[in-house]
mmCIF file of C-alpha atoms in Angstrom:
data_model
loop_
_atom_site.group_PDB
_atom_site.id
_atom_site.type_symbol
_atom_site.label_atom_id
_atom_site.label_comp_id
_atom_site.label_asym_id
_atom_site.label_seq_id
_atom_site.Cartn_x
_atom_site.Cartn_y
_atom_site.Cartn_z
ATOM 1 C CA UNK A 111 -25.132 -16.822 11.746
ATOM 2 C CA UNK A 112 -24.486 -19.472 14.657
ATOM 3 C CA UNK A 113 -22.126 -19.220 17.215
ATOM 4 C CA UNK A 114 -20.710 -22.687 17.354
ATOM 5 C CA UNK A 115 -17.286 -22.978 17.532
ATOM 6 C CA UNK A 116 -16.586 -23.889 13.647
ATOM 7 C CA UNK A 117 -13.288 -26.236 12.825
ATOM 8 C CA UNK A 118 -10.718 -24.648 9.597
ATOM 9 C CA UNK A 119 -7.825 -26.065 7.992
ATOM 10 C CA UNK A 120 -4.628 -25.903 10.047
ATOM 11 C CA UNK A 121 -2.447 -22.959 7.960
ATOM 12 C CA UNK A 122 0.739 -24.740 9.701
ATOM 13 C CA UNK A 123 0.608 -28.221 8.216
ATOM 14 C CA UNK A 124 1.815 -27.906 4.100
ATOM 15 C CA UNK A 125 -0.646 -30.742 3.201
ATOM 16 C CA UNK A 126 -4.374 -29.753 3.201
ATOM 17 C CA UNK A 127 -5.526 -32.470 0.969
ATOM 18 C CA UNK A 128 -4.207 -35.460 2.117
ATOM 19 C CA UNK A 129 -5.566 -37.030 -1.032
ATOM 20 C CA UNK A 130 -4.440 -34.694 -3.380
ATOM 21 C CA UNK A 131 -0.167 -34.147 -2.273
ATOM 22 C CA UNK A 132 -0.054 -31.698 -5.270
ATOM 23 C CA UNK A 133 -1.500 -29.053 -3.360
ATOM 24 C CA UNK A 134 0.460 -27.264 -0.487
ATOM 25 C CA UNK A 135 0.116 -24.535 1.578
ATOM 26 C CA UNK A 136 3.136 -21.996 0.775
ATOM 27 C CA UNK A 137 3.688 -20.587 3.923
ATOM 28 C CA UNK A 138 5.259 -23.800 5.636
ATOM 29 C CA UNK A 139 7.607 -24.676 2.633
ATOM 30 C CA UNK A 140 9.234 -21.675 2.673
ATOM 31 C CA UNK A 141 12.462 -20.920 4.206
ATOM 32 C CA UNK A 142 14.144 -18.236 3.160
ATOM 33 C CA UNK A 143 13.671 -14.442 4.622
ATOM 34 C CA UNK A 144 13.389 -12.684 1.426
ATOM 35 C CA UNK A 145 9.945 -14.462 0.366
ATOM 36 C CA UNK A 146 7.067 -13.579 2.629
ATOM 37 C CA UNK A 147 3.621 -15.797 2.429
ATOM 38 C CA UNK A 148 0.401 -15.528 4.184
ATOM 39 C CA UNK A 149 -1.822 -18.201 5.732
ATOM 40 C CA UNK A 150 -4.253 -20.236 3.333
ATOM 41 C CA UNK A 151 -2.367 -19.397 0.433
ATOM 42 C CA UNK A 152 -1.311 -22.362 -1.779
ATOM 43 C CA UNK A 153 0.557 -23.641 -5.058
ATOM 44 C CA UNK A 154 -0.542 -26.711 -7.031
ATOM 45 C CA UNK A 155 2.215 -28.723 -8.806
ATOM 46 C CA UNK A 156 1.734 -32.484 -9.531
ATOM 47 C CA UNK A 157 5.500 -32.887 -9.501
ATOM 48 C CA UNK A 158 7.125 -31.122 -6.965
ATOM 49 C CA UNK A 159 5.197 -28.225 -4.906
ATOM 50 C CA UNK A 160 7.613 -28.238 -1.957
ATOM 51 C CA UNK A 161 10.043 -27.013 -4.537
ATOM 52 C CA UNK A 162 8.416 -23.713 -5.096
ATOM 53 C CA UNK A 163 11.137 -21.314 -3.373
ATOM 54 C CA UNK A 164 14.194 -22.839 -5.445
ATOM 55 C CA UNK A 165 12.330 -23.501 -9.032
ATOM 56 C CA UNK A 166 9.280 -21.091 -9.461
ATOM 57 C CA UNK A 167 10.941 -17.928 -7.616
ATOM 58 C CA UNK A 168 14.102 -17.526 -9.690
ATOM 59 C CA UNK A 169 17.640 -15.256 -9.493
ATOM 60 C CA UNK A 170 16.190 -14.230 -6.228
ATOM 61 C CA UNK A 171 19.700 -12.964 -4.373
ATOM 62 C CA UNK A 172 19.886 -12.459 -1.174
ATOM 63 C CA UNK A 173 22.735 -9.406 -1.855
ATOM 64 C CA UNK A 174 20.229 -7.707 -4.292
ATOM 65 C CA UNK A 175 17.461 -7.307 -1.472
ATOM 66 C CA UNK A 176 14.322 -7.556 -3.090
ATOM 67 C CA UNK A 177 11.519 -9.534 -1.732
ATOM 68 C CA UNK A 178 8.647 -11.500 -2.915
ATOM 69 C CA UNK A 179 5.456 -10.640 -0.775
ATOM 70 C CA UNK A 180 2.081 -13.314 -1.097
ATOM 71 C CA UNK A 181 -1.054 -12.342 0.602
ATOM 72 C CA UNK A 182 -3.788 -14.697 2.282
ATOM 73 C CA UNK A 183 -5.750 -16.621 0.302
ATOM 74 C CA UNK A 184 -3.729 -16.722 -2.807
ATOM 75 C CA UNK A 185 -4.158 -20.177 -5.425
ATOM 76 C CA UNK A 186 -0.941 -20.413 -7.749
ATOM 77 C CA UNK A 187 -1.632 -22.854 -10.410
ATOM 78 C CA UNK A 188 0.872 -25.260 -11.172
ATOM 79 C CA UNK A 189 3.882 -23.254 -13.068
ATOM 80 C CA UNK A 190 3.593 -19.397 -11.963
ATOM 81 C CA UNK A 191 6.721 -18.300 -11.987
ATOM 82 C CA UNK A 192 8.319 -15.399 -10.611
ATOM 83 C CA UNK A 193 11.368 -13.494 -11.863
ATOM 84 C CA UNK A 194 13.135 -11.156 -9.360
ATOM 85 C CA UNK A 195 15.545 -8.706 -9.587
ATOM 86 C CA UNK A 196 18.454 -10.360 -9.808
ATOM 87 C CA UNK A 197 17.623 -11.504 -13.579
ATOM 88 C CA UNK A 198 18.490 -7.968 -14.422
ATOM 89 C CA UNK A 199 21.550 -6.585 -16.729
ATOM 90 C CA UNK A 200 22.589 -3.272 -17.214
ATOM 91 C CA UNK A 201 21.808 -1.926 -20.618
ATOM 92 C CA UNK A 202 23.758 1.698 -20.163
ATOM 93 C CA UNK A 203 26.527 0.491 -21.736
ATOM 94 C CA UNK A 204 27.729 -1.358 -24.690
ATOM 95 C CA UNK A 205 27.052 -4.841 -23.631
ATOM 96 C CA UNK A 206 24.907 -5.984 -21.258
ATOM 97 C CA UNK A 207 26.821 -9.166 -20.531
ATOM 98 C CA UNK A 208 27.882 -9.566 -17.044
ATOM 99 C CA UNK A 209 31.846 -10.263 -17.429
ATOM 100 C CA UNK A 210 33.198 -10.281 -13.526
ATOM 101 C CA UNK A 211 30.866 -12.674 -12.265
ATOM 102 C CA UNK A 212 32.756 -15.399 -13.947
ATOM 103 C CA UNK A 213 35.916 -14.391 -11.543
ATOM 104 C CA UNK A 214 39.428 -14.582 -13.472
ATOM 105 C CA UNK A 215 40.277 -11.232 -13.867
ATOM 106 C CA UNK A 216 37.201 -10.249 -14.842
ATOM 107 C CA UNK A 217 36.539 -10.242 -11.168
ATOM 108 C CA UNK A 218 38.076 -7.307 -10.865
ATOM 109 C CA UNK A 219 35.156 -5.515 -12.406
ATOM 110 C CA UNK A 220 32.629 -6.466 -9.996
ATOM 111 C CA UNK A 221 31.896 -3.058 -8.793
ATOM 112 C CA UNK A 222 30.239 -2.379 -12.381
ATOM 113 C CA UNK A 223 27.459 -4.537 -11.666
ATOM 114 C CA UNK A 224 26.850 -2.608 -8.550
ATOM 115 C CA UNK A 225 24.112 -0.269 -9.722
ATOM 116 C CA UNK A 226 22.334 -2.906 -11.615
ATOM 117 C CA UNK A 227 18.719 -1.996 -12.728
ATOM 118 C CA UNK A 228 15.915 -3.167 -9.597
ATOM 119 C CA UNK A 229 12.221 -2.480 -9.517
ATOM 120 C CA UNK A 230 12.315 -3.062 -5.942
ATOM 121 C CA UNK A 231 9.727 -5.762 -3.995
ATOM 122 C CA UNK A 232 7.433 -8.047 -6.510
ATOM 123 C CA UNK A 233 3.875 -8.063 -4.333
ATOM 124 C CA UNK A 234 0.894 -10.093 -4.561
ATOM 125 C CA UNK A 235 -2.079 -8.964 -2.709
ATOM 126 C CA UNK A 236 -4.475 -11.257 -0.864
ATOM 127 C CA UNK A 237 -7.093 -13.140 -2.277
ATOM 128 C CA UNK A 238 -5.191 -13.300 -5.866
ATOM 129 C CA UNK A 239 -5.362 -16.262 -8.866
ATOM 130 C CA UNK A 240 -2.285 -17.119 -10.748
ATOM 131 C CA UNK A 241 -3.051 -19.341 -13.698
ATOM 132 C CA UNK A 242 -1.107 -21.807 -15.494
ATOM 133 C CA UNK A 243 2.306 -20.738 -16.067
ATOM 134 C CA UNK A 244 1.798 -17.352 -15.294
ATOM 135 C CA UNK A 245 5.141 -15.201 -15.297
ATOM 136 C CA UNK A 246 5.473 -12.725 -13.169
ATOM 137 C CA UNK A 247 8.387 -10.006 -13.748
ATOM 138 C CA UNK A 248 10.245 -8.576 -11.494
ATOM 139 C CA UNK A 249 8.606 -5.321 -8.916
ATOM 140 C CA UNK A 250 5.458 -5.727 -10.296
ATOM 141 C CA UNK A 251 2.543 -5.308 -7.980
ATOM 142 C CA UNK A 252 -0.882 -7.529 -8.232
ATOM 143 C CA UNK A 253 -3.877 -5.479 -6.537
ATOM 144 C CA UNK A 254 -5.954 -7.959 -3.997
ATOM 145 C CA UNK A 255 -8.788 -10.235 -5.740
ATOM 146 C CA UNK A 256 -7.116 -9.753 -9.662
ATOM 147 C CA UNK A 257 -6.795 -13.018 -11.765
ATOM 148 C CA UNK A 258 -4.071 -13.672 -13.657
ATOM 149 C CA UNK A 259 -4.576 -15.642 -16.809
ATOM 150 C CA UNK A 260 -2.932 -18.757 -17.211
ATOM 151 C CA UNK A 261 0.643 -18.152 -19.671
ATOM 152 C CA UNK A 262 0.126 -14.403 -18.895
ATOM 153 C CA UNK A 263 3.377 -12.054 -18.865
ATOM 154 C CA UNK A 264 2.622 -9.322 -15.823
ATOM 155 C CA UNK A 265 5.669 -6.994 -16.541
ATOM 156 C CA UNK A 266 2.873 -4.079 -14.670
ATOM 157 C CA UNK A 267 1.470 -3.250 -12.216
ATOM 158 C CA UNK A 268 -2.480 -4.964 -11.813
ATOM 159 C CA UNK A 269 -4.974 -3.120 -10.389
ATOM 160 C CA UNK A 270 -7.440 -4.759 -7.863
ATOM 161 C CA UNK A 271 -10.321 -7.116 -8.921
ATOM 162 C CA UNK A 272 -8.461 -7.150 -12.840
ATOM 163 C CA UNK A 273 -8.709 -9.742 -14.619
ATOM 164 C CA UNK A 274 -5.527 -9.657 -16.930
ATOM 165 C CA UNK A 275 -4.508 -11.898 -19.710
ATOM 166 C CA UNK A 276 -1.341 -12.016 -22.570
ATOM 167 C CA UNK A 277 2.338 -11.048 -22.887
ATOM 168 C CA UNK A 278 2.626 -8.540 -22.173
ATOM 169 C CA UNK A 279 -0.508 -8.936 -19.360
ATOM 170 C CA UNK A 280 -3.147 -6.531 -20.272
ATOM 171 C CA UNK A 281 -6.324 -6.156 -18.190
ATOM 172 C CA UNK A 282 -9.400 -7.892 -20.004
ATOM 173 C CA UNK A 283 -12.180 -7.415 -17.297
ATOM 174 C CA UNK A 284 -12.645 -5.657 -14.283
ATOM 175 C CA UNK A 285 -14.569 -8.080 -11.537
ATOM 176 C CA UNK A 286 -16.683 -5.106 -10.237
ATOM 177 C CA UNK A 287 -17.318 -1.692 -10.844
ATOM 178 C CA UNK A 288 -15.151 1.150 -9.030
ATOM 179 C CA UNK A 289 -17.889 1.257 -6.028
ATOM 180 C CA UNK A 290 -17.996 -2.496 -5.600
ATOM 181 C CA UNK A 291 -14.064 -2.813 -5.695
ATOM 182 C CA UNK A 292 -13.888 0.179 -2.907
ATOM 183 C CA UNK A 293 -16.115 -1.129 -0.595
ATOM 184 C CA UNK A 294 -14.791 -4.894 -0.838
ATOM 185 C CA UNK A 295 -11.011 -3.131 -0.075
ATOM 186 C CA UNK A 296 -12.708 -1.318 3.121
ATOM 187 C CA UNK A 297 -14.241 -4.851 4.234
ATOM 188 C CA UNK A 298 -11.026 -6.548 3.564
ATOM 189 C CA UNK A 299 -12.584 -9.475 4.439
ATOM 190 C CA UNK A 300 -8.981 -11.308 4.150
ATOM 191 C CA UNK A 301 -8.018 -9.628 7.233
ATOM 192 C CA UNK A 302 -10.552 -11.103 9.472
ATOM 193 C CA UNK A 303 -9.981 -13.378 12.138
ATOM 194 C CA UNK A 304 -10.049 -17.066 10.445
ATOM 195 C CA UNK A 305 -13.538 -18.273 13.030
ATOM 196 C CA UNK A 306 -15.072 -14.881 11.455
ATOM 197 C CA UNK A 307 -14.143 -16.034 7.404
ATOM 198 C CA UNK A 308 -15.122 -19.786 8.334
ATOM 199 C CA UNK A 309 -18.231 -18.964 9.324
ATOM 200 C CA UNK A 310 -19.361 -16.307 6.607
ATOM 201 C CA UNK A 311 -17.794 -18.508 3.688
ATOM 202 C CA UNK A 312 -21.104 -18.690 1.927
ATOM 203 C CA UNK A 313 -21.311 -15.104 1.705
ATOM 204 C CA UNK A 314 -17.379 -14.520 0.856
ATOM 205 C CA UNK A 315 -17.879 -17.133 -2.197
ATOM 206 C CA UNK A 316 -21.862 -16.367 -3.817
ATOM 207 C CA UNK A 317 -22.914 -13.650 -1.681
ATOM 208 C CA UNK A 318 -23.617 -10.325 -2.188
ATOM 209 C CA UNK A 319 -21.609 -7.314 -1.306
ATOM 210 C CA UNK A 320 -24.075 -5.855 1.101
ATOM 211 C CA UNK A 321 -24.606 -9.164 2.969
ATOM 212 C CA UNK A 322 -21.130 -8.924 3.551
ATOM 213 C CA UNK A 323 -21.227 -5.205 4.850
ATOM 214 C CA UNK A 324 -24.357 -6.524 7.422
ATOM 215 C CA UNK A 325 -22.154 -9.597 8.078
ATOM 216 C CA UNK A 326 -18.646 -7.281 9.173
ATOM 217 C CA UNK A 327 -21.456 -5.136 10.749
ATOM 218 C CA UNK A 328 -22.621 -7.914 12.787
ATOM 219 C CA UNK A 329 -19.098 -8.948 13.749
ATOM 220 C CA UNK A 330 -18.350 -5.537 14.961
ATOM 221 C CA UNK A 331 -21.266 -4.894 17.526
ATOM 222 C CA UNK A 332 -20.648 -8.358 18.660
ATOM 223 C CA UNK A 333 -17.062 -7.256 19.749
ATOM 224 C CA UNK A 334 -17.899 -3.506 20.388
#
């Protein structure tokens, strides 16, 4: 591979596509601390993607403590939707309606809804594909490189390179065999220095595994 200094998008500005305002990186439109986003990931809305914090990541409360985690590299089709913690109700008692939030004297109850149910952090690896209207539910983990079918329920956890599909989301396909999946999670090419992924992109998007083993190889006794 040449050395010439290549040119990538800049991660900072929210419109990559100039030509196509629909399509925003996440990172920049976010600005609250309990949603974490990694460079190059984006969402695709043809109404309103700068919305994405305050209508697709819903009864996200700052008091419950959860947080929503999105790798690199992620594409969220126009819809996904996640539900965090704060959608909960207890279901140990006899009703699970939440009386002292509506103040009065019900107010007076509030420390009932103290122990309400959480599943903790809701975590999206790098390098994964939310389809159209995807839902995700609240503490679920998505493994790195998994697709997520478009109007899929993920109330699970999805292990890495699945391919998962209905309500609930149920894997359909696995992208690689247990081998291919554990050396592409040791290359982790996701983690490499944006110049390094610019360069190798061929490889990253039709190659094969082993090219991308000599490639990280390459990189290594370059820097070594």
């Amino acid at each position: 591979m040449p050395d010439d200094k290549v040119r990538f998008p800049d991660p900072a500005s929210p419109d990559p596509l100039p030509h196509a305002p629909r399509v925003q990186w996440l990172k920049p439109l976010i600005s609250r601390a309990n949603i974490h986003v990694g460079d190059y990931s984006y969402y695709d809305d043809p109404i309103a993607p700068e919305r994405f914090e305050t209508d697709n990541v819903l009864y996200h409360f700052d008091h419950v403590g959860d947080l929503l985690r999105i790798g690199r590299f992620c594409a969220l089709a126009t819809g996904t939707t996640f539900i965090m913690n704060g959608a909960n109700h207890k279901t140990n008692g006899i009703s699970t309606f939440p009386f002292p939030i509506f103040g009065a004297d019900w107010e007076r109850h509030m420390a009932l809804l103290h122990d309400n149910p959480s599943r903790g952090d809701t975590v999206l690896g790098h390098d994964v594909w939310c389809g159209y209207q995807s839902l995700i539910m609240p503490g679920v983990t998505i493994g790195h490189g998994a697709v997520v079918a478009s109007r899929s329920v993920v109330t699970a956890d999805v292990p890495p390179f699945a391919i998962v599909a209905g309500n609930p989301a149920r894997i359909v396909k696995m992208r690689f065999s247990p081998e291919e999946s554990a050396r592409l999670l040791a290359l982790a090419w996701w983690d490499w220095p944006i110049e390094q992924i610019s360069r190798f992109i061929p490889l990253i998007m039709e190659g094969s595994i082993t090219a991308l083993e000599d490639a990280a190889a390459q990189m290594e006794a370059r820097t070594s």
